[in-house]
């Protein structure tokens, strides 16, 4: 074969090998989350320094409803805040939250049974949902959130590129204005929007949110005293536990309250 014929036949072979399963989405089944690859910036008023921040993005794959928020980092506190705000914006919890293999969410990547961080288990318990992770490597089961990232770049990053913000709060204020416009904009060639589809077919199926958001929990290991009590160093108070645990080491989880 000549070069052109070689590439022609090679492309035919690769086209038949590179098959992808068509994914059908169920209303309120899952919400996909990820951090944008491009960071956002604001200017610190006190120092005049250009500060970078992460942008957390989420989408409901059935209706396409979008959410985004700027946070200081991808660390635990920021990830927790982003998840709380995401579920508050949506107005309910889905059956599962699909995330990438983020260090904040996944401690051990696996194609079938990944190990999640304690934060994910706390969020799951608080909102009566579960976490699942995209397959490691080059996953194709989170294409909707990758598309959502592109939409955020085009409809939020680009229109605001010439504006200078002075805090994350100001960034998120303008993000929310642009985000709401994107969600009520009609799909191309259609009379309904992401928001319309969500309100009509998805909102009623979401799980009800608890009265308060999930709080950041701290964990420590303590030996139960002979009086079947444990003492936390933070407040100096004693807490009783079942007497069967006397002399044993127990894992204690507590929040700021």
PDB file of C-alpha atoms in Angstrom:
ATOM      1  CA  UNK A   1       0.000   0.000   0.000  1.00  0.00           C
ATOM      2  CA  UNK A   2       0.957   3.613  -0.513  1.00  0.00           C
ATOM      3  CA  UNK A   3       0.821   5.975   2.450  1.00  0.00           C
ATOM      4  CA  UNK A   4      -2.674   7.310   1.745  1.00  0.00           C
ATOM      5  CA  UNK A   5      -4.145   3.801   1.281  1.00  0.00           C
ATOM      6  CA  UNK A   6      -2.385   2.576   4.414  1.00  0.00           C
ATOM      7  CA  UNK A   7      -3.960   5.340   6.528  1.00  0.00           C
ATOM      8  CA  UNK A   8      -7.356   4.764   4.899  1.00  0.00           C
ATOM      9  CA  UNK A   9      -7.456   1.079   5.844  1.00  0.00           C
ATOM     10  CA  UNK A  10      -5.965   1.751   9.275  1.00  0.00           C
ATOM     11  CA  UNK A  11      -8.711   4.259  10.056  1.00  0.00           C
ATOM     12  CA  UNK A  12     -11.373   1.711   9.039  1.00  0.00           C
ATOM     13  CA  UNK A  13      -9.926  -0.835  11.467  1.00  0.00           C
ATOM     14  CA  UNK A  14      -9.624   1.654  14.322  1.00  0.00           C
ATOM     15  CA  UNK A  15     -13.158   2.934  13.755  1.00  0.00           C
ATOM     16  CA  UNK A  16     -14.579  -0.563  14.291  1.00  0.00           C
ATOM     17  CA  UNK A  17     -12.441  -1.152  17.377  1.00  0.00           C
ATOM     18  CA  UNK A  18     -13.137   2.152  19.124  1.00  0.00           C
ATOM     19  CA  UNK A  19     -16.742   1.406  20.111  1.00  0.00           C
ATOM     20  CA  UNK A  20     -18.571   3.205  22.914  1.00  0.00           C
ATOM     21  CA  UNK A  21     -21.698   2.115  24.741  1.00  0.00           C
ATOM     22  CA  UNK A  22     -24.651   4.486  24.548  1.00  0.00           C
ATOM     23  CA  UNK A  23     -25.494   5.627  28.089  1.00  0.00           C
ATOM     24  CA  UNK A  24     -29.087   6.198  29.155  1.00  0.00           C
ATOM     25  CA  UNK A  25     -29.663   8.354  32.240  1.00  0.00           C
ATOM     26  CA  UNK A  26     -32.484   8.034  34.769  1.00  0.00           C
ATOM     27  CA  UNK A  27     -33.995  11.142  36.425  1.00  0.00           C
ATOM     28  CA  UNK A  28     -32.513  11.907  39.876  1.00  0.00           C
ATOM     29  CA  UNK A  29     -30.262   8.831  39.718  1.00  0.00           C
ATOM     30  CA  UNK A  30     -26.892  10.585  39.791  1.00  0.00           C
ATOM     31  CA  UNK A  31     -25.084  13.879  39.781  1.00  0.00           C
ATOM     32  CA  UNK A  32     -21.585  14.123  38.293  1.00  0.00           C
ATOM     33  CA  UNK A  33     -18.943  16.358  39.881  1.00  0.00           C
ATOM     34  CA  UNK A  34     -15.426  17.448  38.941  1.00  0.00           C
ATOM     35  CA  UNK A  35     -13.007  20.339  39.237  1.00  0.00           C
ATOM     36  CA  UNK A  36     -12.292  22.473  36.181  1.00  0.00           C
ATOM     37  CA  UNK A  37      -8.833  22.125  34.706  1.00  0.00           C
ATOM     38  CA  UNK A  38      -8.460  25.902  34.425  1.00  0.00           C
ATOM     39  CA  UNK A  39      -8.273  27.808  37.687  1.00  0.00           C
ATOM     40  CA  UNK A  40      -9.980  31.167  38.210  1.00  0.00           C
ATOM     41  CA  UNK A  41      -8.415  34.282  39.744  1.00  0.00           C
ATOM     42  CA  UNK A  42      -9.239  37.282  41.886  1.00  0.00           C
ATOM     43  CA  UNK A  43      -7.166  40.131  43.335  1.00  0.00           C
ATOM     44  CA  UNK A  44      -6.419  40.385  47.058  1.00  0.00           C
ATOM     45  CA  UNK A  45      -7.310  43.933  48.144  1.00  0.00           C
ATOM     46  CA  UNK A  46      -4.737  44.062  50.941  1.00  0.00           C
ATOM     47  CA  UNK A  47      -1.690  42.834  49.016  1.00  0.00           C
ATOM     48  CA  UNK A  48      -2.760  43.406  45.400  1.00  0.00           C
ATOM     49  CA  UNK A  49      -1.695  39.818  44.693  1.00  0.00           C
ATOM     50  CA  UNK A  50      -3.443  37.783  42.010  1.00  0.00           C
ATOM     51  CA  UNK A  51      -4.919  34.800  43.862  1.00  0.00           C
ATOM     52  CA  UNK A  52      -5.978  31.549  42.185  1.00  0.00           C
ATOM     53  CA  UNK A  53      -8.984  29.453  43.146  1.00  0.00           C
ATOM     54  CA  UNK A  54     -10.474  26.147  42.035  1.00  0.00           C
ATOM     55  CA  UNK A  55     -13.837  25.858  40.292  1.00  0.00           C
ATOM     56  CA  UNK A  56     -16.092  22.961  41.300  1.00  0.00           C
ATOM     57  CA  UNK A  57     -18.534  21.902  38.561  1.00  0.00           C
ATOM     58  CA  UNK A  58     -21.506  19.541  38.686  1.00  0.00           C
ATOM     59  CA  UNK A  59     -24.273  18.413  36.356  1.00  0.00           C
ATOM     60  CA  UNK A  60     -27.376  16.261  36.471  1.00  0.00           C
ATOM     61  CA  UNK A  61     -26.865  14.132  33.330  1.00  0.00           C
ATOM     62  CA  UNK A  62     -30.583  13.523  32.704  1.00  0.00           C
ATOM     63  CA  UNK A  63     -31.737  17.154  32.558  1.00  0.00           C
ATOM     64  CA  UNK A  64     -28.324  18.727  32.029  1.00  0.00           C
ATOM     65  CA  UNK A  65     -28.803  21.173  34.916  1.00  0.00           C
ATOM     66  CA  UNK A  66     -25.446  22.809  35.716  1.00  0.00           C
ATOM     67  CA  UNK A  67     -23.804  24.065  38.888  1.00  0.00           C
ATOM     68  CA  UNK A  68     -20.451  25.700  39.573  1.00  0.00           C
ATOM     69  CA  UNK A  69     -18.769  27.426  42.497  1.00  0.00           C
ATOM     70  CA  UNK A  70     -15.296  28.846  43.140  1.00  0.00           C
ATOM     71  CA  UNK A  71     -13.502  27.499  46.233  1.00  0.00           C
ATOM     72  CA  UNK A  72     -10.026  28.161  47.671  1.00  0.00           C
ATOM     73  CA  UNK A  73      -8.659  24.679  46.937  1.00  0.00           C
ATOM     74  CA  UNK A  74      -9.497  21.019  46.353  1.00  0.00           C
ATOM     75  CA  UNK A  75      -8.893  20.192  50.010  1.00  0.00           C
ATOM     76  CA  UNK A  76     -11.425  18.630  52.364  1.00  0.00           C
ATOM     77  CA  UNK A  77     -13.077  21.797  53.689  1.00  0.00           C
ATOM     78  CA  UNK A  78     -13.506  23.269  50.191  1.00  0.00           C
ATOM     79  CA  UNK A  79     -14.839  20.003  48.751  1.00  0.00           C
ATOM     80  CA  UNK A  80     -17.356  19.712  51.602  1.00  0.00           C
ATOM     81  CA  UNK A  81     -18.515  23.319  51.134  1.00  0.00           C
ATOM     82  CA  UNK A  82     -18.884  22.795  47.377  1.00  0.00           C
ATOM     83  CA  UNK A  83     -20.973  19.623  47.859  1.00  0.00           C
ATOM     84  CA  UNK A  84     -23.224  21.347  50.427  1.00  0.00           C
ATOM     85  CA  UNK A  85     -23.819  24.300  48.105  1.00  0.00           C
ATOM     86  CA  UNK A  86     -24.375  22.023  45.111  1.00  0.00           C
ATOM     87  CA  UNK A  87     -27.131  20.023  46.813  1.00  0.00           C
ATOM     88  CA  UNK A  88     -28.687  23.207  48.173  1.00  0.00           C
ATOM     89  CA  UNK A  89     -28.794  24.681  44.654  1.00  0.00           C
ATOM     90  CA  UNK A  90     -30.328  21.505  43.222  1.00  0.00           C
ATOM     91  CA  UNK A  91     -32.802  21.289  46.087  1.00  0.00           C
ATOM     92  CA  UNK A  92     -32.358  17.599  46.850  1.00  0.00           C
ATOM     93  CA  UNK A  93     -29.999  14.630  46.762  1.00  0.00           C
ATOM     94  CA  UNK A  94     -29.596  12.074  43.992  1.00  0.00           C
ATOM     95  CA  UNK A  95     -29.118   8.344  44.564  1.00  0.00           C
ATOM     96  CA  UNK A  96     -25.394   8.648  43.908  1.00  0.00           C
ATOM     97  CA  UNK A  97     -22.679  11.255  43.379  1.00  0.00           C
ATOM     98  CA  UNK A  98     -20.187  10.320  40.661  1.00  0.00           C
ATOM     99  CA  UNK A  99     -16.777  11.931  41.056  1.00  0.00           C
ATOM    100  CA  UNK A 100     -13.364  11.622  39.484  1.00  0.00           C
ATOM    101  CA  UNK A 101     -10.551   9.945  41.415  1.00  0.00           C
ATOM    102  CA  UNK A 102      -9.819  13.072  43.457  1.00  0.00           C
ATOM    103  CA  UNK A 103      -7.517  12.779  46.451  1.00  0.00           C
ATOM    104  CA  UNK A 104     -10.177  14.470  48.556  1.00  0.00           C
ATOM    105  CA  UNK A 105     -12.733  11.806  47.633  1.00  0.00           C
ATOM    106  CA  UNK A 106     -10.858   8.586  46.802  1.00  0.00           C
ATOM    107  CA  UNK A 107      -8.049   7.012  48.811  1.00  0.00           C
ATOM    108  CA  UNK A 108      -7.629   3.955  46.576  1.00  0.00           C
ATOM    109  CA  UNK A 109      -8.620   3.876  42.895  1.00  0.00           C
ATOM    110  CA  UNK A 110     -10.126   0.673  41.548  1.00  0.00           C
ATOM    111  CA  UNK A 111     -12.175  -0.196  38.475  1.00  0.00           C
ATOM    112  CA  UNK A 112     -14.809  -2.005  40.537  1.00  0.00           C
ATOM    113  CA  UNK A 113     -14.469  -1.159  44.251  1.00  0.00           C
ATOM    114  CA  UNK A 114     -12.665   2.150  44.959  1.00  0.00           C
ATOM    115  CA  UNK A 115     -12.046   3.171  48.565  1.00  0.00           C
ATOM    116  CA  UNK A 116     -13.464   6.565  49.514  1.00  0.00           C
ATOM    117  CA  UNK A 117     -12.326   9.056  52.134  1.00  0.00           C
ATOM    118  CA  UNK A 118     -14.091   9.455  55.474  1.00  0.00           C
ATOM    119  CA  UNK A 119     -15.526  12.746  54.191  1.00  0.00           C
ATOM    120  CA  UNK A 120     -17.435  10.928  51.434  1.00  0.00           C
ATOM    121  CA  UNK A 121     -18.873   8.454  53.917  1.00  0.00           C
ATOM    122  CA  UNK A 122     -19.969  11.333  56.172  1.00  0.00           C
ATOM    123  CA  UNK A 123     -21.606  13.111  53.229  1.00  0.00           C
ATOM    124  CA  UNK A 124     -23.302   9.884  52.145  1.00  0.00           C
ATOM    125  CA  UNK A 125     -24.712   9.292  55.614  1.00  0.00           C
ATOM    126  CA  UNK A 126     -25.836  12.888  56.077  1.00  0.00           C
ATOM    127  CA  UNK A 127     -27.622  13.203  52.714  1.00  0.00           C
ATOM    128  CA  UNK A 128     -28.758   9.550  52.396  1.00  0.00           C
ATOM    129  CA  UNK A 129     -26.833   9.090  49.159  1.00  0.00           C
ATOM    130  CA  UNK A 130     -23.750   7.191  47.984  1.00  0.00           C
ATOM    131  CA  UNK A 131     -20.497   8.051  46.233  1.00  0.00           C
ATOM    132  CA  UNK A 132     -19.161   6.304  43.163  1.00  0.00           C
ATOM    133  CA  UNK A 133     -15.954   7.000  41.250  1.00  0.00           C
ATOM    134  CA  UNK A 134     -15.209   7.084  37.545  1.00  0.00           C
ATOM    135  CA  UNK A 135     -12.988   4.301  36.268  1.00  0.00           C
ATOM    136  CA  UNK A 136      -9.272   5.110  36.524  1.00  0.00           C
ATOM    137  CA  UNK A 137      -7.244   5.811  33.383  1.00  0.00           C
ATOM    138  CA  UNK A 138      -9.334   7.373  30.629  1.00  0.00           C
ATOM    139  CA  UNK A 139     -12.939   6.924  31.794  1.00  0.00           C
ATOM    140  CA  UNK A 140     -15.849   7.427  29.426  1.00  0.00           C
ATOM    141  CA  UNK A 141     -18.562   7.270  32.069  1.00  0.00           C
ATOM    142  CA  UNK A 142     -18.235  10.953  33.032  1.00  0.00           C
ATOM    143  CA  UNK A 143     -18.510  12.546  29.612  1.00  0.00           C
ATOM    144  CA  UNK A 144     -21.456  14.699  30.714  1.00  0.00           C
ATOM    145  CA  UNK A 145     -19.473  16.511  33.402  1.00  0.00           C
ATOM    146  CA  UNK A 146     -16.555  17.013  30.991  1.00  0.00           C
ATOM    147  CA  UNK A 147     -19.024  18.588  28.570  1.00  0.00           C
ATOM    148  CA  UNK A 148     -20.343  20.700  31.453  1.00  0.00           C
ATOM    149  CA  UNK A 149     -16.806  21.990  32.059  1.00  0.00           C
ATOM    150  CA  UNK A 150     -16.628  23.149  28.427  1.00  0.00           C
ATOM    151  CA  UNK A 151     -20.006  24.874  28.760  1.00  0.00           C
ATOM    152  CA  UNK A 152     -18.815  26.683  31.895  1.00  0.00           C
ATOM    153  CA  UNK A 153     -15.674  27.827  30.064  1.00  0.00           C
ATOM    154  CA  UNK A 154     -17.716  29.211  27.154  1.00  0.00           C
ATOM    155  CA  UNK A 155     -20.629  30.737  29.067  1.00  0.00           C
ATOM    156  CA  UNK A 156     -19.069  31.868  32.351  1.00  0.00           C
ATOM    157  CA  UNK A 157     -15.281  32.090  32.056  1.00  0.00           C
ATOM    158  CA  UNK A 158     -15.305  33.794  28.640  1.00  0.00           C
ATOM    159  CA  UNK A 159     -17.922  36.541  29.315  1.00  0.00           C
ATOM    160  CA  UNK A 160     -16.236  37.449  32.629  1.00  0.00           C
ATOM    161  CA  UNK A 161     -12.639  37.318  31.389  1.00  0.00           C
ATOM    162  CA  UNK A 162     -12.150  41.108  31.371  1.00  0.00           C
ATOM    163  CA  UNK A 163     -13.611  41.720  34.822  1.00  0.00           C
ATOM    164  CA  UNK A 164     -11.453  41.955  37.931  1.00  0.00           C
ATOM    165  CA  UNK A 165     -12.898  40.506  41.140  1.00  0.00           C
ATOM    166  CA  UNK A 166     -11.709  41.251  44.654  1.00  0.00           C
ATOM    167  CA  UNK A 167     -12.823  38.120  46.542  1.00  0.00           C
ATOM    168  CA  UNK A 168     -14.141  34.599  46.034  1.00  0.00           C
ATOM    169  CA  UNK A 169     -17.537  35.832  47.229  1.00  0.00           C
ATOM    170  CA  UNK A 170     -17.619  38.380  44.401  1.00  0.00           C
ATOM    171  CA  UNK A 171     -16.521  35.715  41.902  1.00  0.00           C
ATOM    172  CA  UNK A 172     -19.333  33.416  43.014  1.00  0.00           C
ATOM    173  CA  UNK A 173     -21.882  36.245  42.875  1.00  0.00           C
ATOM    174  CA  UNK A 174     -21.179  36.796  39.180  1.00  0.00           C
ATOM    175  CA  UNK A 175     -20.845  33.050  38.558  1.00  0.00           C
ATOM    176  CA  UNK A 176     -24.383  32.526  39.901  1.00  0.00           C
ATOM    177  CA  UNK A 177     -25.835  35.221  37.647  1.00  0.00           C
ATOM    178  CA  UNK A 178     -24.276  33.659  34.551  1.00  0.00           C
ATOM    179  CA  UNK A 179     -25.108  30.117  35.729  1.00  0.00           C
ATOM    180  CA  UNK A 180     -28.805  30.874  36.107  1.00  0.00           C
ATOM    181  CA  UNK A 181     -28.869  32.311  32.590  1.00  0.00           C
ATOM    182  CA  UNK A 182     -27.291  29.165  31.145  1.00  0.00           C
ATOM    183  CA  UNK A 183     -29.765  26.887  32.936  1.00  0.00           C
ATOM    184  CA  UNK A 184     -32.826  28.761  31.627  1.00  0.00           C
ATOM    185  CA  UNK A 185     -31.495  29.075  28.081  1.00  0.00           C
ATOM    186  CA  UNK A 186     -33.364  26.782  25.694  1.00  0.00           C
ATOM    187  CA  UNK A 187     -31.555  23.828  24.175  1.00  0.00           C
ATOM    188  CA  UNK A 188     -30.610  24.296  20.533  1.00  0.00           C
ATOM    189  CA  UNK A 189     -33.582  23.410  18.329  1.00  0.00           C
ATOM    190  CA  UNK A 190     -35.891  23.013  21.333  1.00  0.00           C
ATOM    191  CA  UNK A 191     -38.422  25.051  23.295  1.00  0.00           C
ATOM    192  CA  UNK A 192     -37.350  23.799  26.741  1.00  0.00           C
ATOM    193  CA  UNK A 193     -34.254  24.468  28.852  1.00  0.00           C
ATOM    194  CA  UNK A 194     -32.204  22.558  31.396  1.00  0.00           C
ATOM    195  CA  UNK A 195     -34.205  24.164  34.166  1.00  0.00           C
ATOM    196  CA  UNK A 196     -37.527  23.247  32.510  1.00  0.00           C
ATOM    197  CA  UNK A 197     -36.564  19.593  32.132  1.00  0.00           C
ATOM    198  CA  UNK A 198     -35.267  19.477  35.688  1.00  0.00           C
ATOM    199  CA  UNK A 199     -38.389  21.047  37.220  1.00  0.00           C
ATOM    200  CA  UNK A 200     -40.799  18.886  35.203  1.00  0.00           C
ATOM    201  CA  UNK A 201     -39.163  15.457  35.404  1.00  0.00           C
ATOM    202  CA  UNK A 202     -36.419  15.414  38.018  1.00  0.00           C
ATOM    203  CA  UNK A 203     -36.956  17.660  41.029  1.00  0.00           C
ATOM    204  CA  UNK A 204     -39.838  15.659  42.522  1.00  0.00           C
ATOM    205  CA  UNK A 205     -37.737  12.463  42.479  1.00  0.00           C
ATOM    206  CA  UNK A 206     -34.830  13.894  44.484  1.00  0.00           C
ATOM    207  CA  UNK A 207     -34.340  12.866  48.103  1.00  0.00           C
ATOM    208  CA  UNK A 208     -35.234  15.522  50.656  1.00  0.00           C
ATOM    209  CA  UNK A 209     -32.335  17.406  52.200  1.00  0.00           C
ATOM    210  CA  UNK A 210     -31.764  17.486  55.986  1.00  0.00           C
ATOM    211  CA  UNK A 211     -32.432  20.709  57.868  1.00  0.00           C
ATOM    212  CA  UNK A 212     -28.730  21.595  58.223  1.00  0.00           C
ATOM    213  CA  UNK A 213     -25.738  21.126  55.895  1.00  0.00           C
ATOM    214  CA  UNK A 214     -23.084  18.513  56.569  1.00  0.00           C
ATOM    215  CA  UNK A 215     -20.388  19.781  58.942  1.00  0.00           C
ATOM    216  CA  UNK A 216     -16.692  18.995  58.769  1.00  0.00           C
ATOM    217  CA  UNK A 217     -15.886  16.193  61.202  1.00  0.00           C
ATOM    218  CA  UNK A 218     -12.627  15.514  62.983  1.00  0.00           C
ATOM    219  CA  UNK A 219     -11.521  12.029  63.933  1.00  0.00           C
ATOM    220  CA  UNK A 220      -9.284  10.727  66.690  1.00  0.00           C
ATOM    221  CA  UNK A 221      -8.532   7.439  68.428  1.00  0.00           C
ATOM    222  CA  UNK A 222      -9.058   7.358  72.214  1.00  0.00           C
ATOM    223  CA  UNK A 223      -8.719   4.630  74.830  1.00  0.00           C
ATOM    224  CA  UNK A 224     -11.879   4.193  76.937  1.00  0.00           C
ATOM    225  CA  UNK A 225     -11.167   4.787  80.631  1.00  0.00           C
ATOM    226  CA  UNK A 226     -12.162   2.434  83.466  1.00  0.00           C
ATOM    227  CA  UNK A 227     -15.106   4.685  84.248  1.00  0.00           C
ATOM    228  CA  UNK A 228     -16.402   3.956  80.678  1.00  0.00           C
ATOM    229  CA  UNK A 229     -15.831   7.567  79.610  1.00  0.00           C
ATOM    230  CA  UNK A 230     -13.656   9.244  76.991  1.00  0.00           C
ATOM    231  CA  UNK A 231     -12.264  12.775  77.148  1.00  0.00           C
ATOM    232  CA  UNK A 232     -11.860  15.099  74.182  1.00  0.00           C
ATOM    233  CA  UNK A 233      -8.888  17.436  74.416  1.00  0.00           C
ATOM    234  CA  UNK A 234     -10.655  20.209  72.445  1.00  0.00           C
ATOM    235  CA  UNK A 235     -13.325  20.884  75.072  1.00  0.00           C
ATOM    236  CA  UNK A 236     -11.988  18.942  78.088  1.00  0.00           C
ATOM    237  CA  UNK A 237     -15.363  17.252  78.597  1.00  0.00           C
ATOM    238  CA  UNK A 238     -16.068  13.586  79.297  1.00  0.00           C
ATOM    239  CA  UNK A 239     -18.470  11.490  77.226  1.00  0.00           C
ATOM    240  CA  UNK A 240     -19.871   8.145  78.285  1.00  0.00           C
ATOM    241  CA  UNK A 241     -19.747   5.043  76.087  1.00  0.00           C
ATOM    242  CA  UNK A 242     -21.057   1.493  76.606  1.00  0.00           C
ATOM    243  CA  UNK A 243     -19.089  -0.168  79.432  1.00  0.00           C
ATOM    244  CA  UNK A 244     -18.156  -3.097  77.143  1.00  0.00           C
ATOM    245  CA  UNK A 245     -15.564  -0.819  75.501  1.00  0.00           C
ATOM    246  CA  UNK A 246     -13.521  -0.219  78.675  1.00  0.00           C
ATOM    247  CA  UNK A 247      -9.809  -0.468  77.909  1.00  0.00           C
ATOM    248  CA  UNK A 248     -10.354  -0.577  74.151  1.00  0.00           C
ATOM    249  CA  UNK A 249      -9.309   1.983  71.565  1.00  0.00           C
ATOM    250  CA  UNK A 250     -12.277   3.606  69.835  1.00  0.00           C
ATOM    251  CA  UNK A 251     -12.548   5.914  66.843  1.00  0.00           C
ATOM    252  CA  UNK A 252     -14.312   9.149  67.731  1.00  0.00           C
ATOM    253  CA  UNK A 253     -15.849  11.526  65.169  1.00  0.00           C
ATOM    254  CA  UNK A 254     -16.991  15.008  66.158  1.00  0.00           C
ATOM    255  CA  UNK A 255     -17.735  18.375  64.517  1.00  0.00           C
ATOM    256  CA  UNK A 256     -17.494  21.999  65.605  1.00  0.00           C
ATOM    257  CA  UNK A 257     -20.802  21.726  67.484  1.00  0.00           C
TER     258      UNK A 257
END
